[in-house]
Each structure stands twice: as structure tokens, then as C-alpha cells.
Amino acid sequence: MALTFTFDPDVTPDLHDGILDLWTDVSNAGGAVGFVAPVDRETVRPALLKHLADMAEGRVRLLVGHDEAGKVAATAFLALNTHRLMTHWLWLYTVMVHPGHQGKGYGHDLLAAAESAARSLDGIEAIRLTCRGGLGLERFYGSYGYKEVGRIPDAIRVAPGDDRDDIVMLLPLL
């Protein structure tokens, strides 16, 4: 069963809790979404609140995917550039599919929905994202058409002695 995606949904208490649960579950499954396991909801909550505050200010847009039971199963945040010389591209952040849905093609569905959302915004010509090295994420994004355009060695410290590359990827929309 496919996910149902909504761009710019109303953030209800249920949606807020669903995103918080998703982010916590993805983090605890080893997902590279800003945390290192183990985490709990209260550890993740400030990051979600920052995204929601940025949404309220119009700098960030939310894409959410619900499964057939109506549960939050995937999200991505699209961050608009405020610098006048960079408003023609946006950042894709916190791209997540619930671990229970891995291997179903939902990651590609989420990227397709994010591309569609970006294309719906006036003047957006590319999507840019960063990913953590050492997990094969650059191959995943590359399979959707993203190209690696930069790499900063050892920029992400997961733990003492475990540094990972910060990989910059780009998907042109023109």
C-alpha cells in the first residue's frame, strides 16, 4: 500500500506527536537524522520545535506521508533560502521513513513527493541536501538522481573516534 503525502499540512497535536514518534524511532534505528541512538522523545522535541517555529515564520515547509492506517510514516522538511542570491534552490532536511516501512520503496516515493513539492514553488531550480557518510546514503540519493557535489571529510562526529564525511548532494529541477 502506498503512502499518502500532504504538503503543508495543518500541524495538529496528532501530527506533532506522529512526527516526534517517527523522528525518535528513526534515530533509535540508526537513521542519520541529527541524533545518535539511544534517544527519547524529549531529546528530539527541541529539534522538532525549531522546525515548527521555522515553518510558522515561512522559512520551512513540511511534507508528510501517512500509511494506510493514517499513521505518520515519512517526512521531509523543505527549507527555503533567505539569502537573495540563493533563492533559486532549497534545502531538503530530516528526510525520514519509519523503520517498519523500510524496503517498500517509500524512500523513493518520499523523494518524488519532495521533488513535486519543490517544483510547485515559484523559482525553485534545485534541491540540495547533506547526508552522513558511512551509511550508503549517497548511493540511495544517487539512485533517485541526486549528484554528489561536495564532501567534507570527518565533519560529523558520531562518537569519539567515529568521524563521518558530510556529503553535499544536488538534484537539478530544470
Short mmCIF file of C-alpha atoms in Angstrom, two decimals, residues 6 10 15 17 44 63-64 71 74 76 87-88 102 111 113 143 149 168:
data_model
loop_
_atom_site.label_atom_id
_atom_site.label_comp_id
_atom_site.label_asym_id
_atom_site.label_seq_id
_atom_site.Cartn_x
_atom_site.Cartn_y
_atom_site.Cartn_z
CA THR A 6 0.46 16.04 2.12
CA ASP A 10 -2.03 21.70 9.38
CA LEU A 15 0.62 15.25 13.60
CA ASP A 17 3.18 13.64 18.11
CA VAL A 44 14.17 15.06 19.90
CA LEU A 63 5.91 17.18 3.60
CA VAL A 64 4.35 14.27 5.48
CA LYS A 71 -0.05 7.00 10.97
CA ALA A 74 7.53 9.60 6.41
CA ALA A 76 10.81 15.75 4.87
CA THR A 87 16.52 31.79 -3.51
CA HIS A 88 16.52 29.60 -6.64
CA GLN A 102 11.94 0.30 5.08
CA LEU A 111 11.83 11.86 -2.67
CA ALA A 113 6.85 13.83 -3.42
CA SER A 143 19.64 6.27 -7.27
CA VAL A 149 28.74 17.92 -5.45
CA VAL A 168 26.51 17.54 -0.23
#
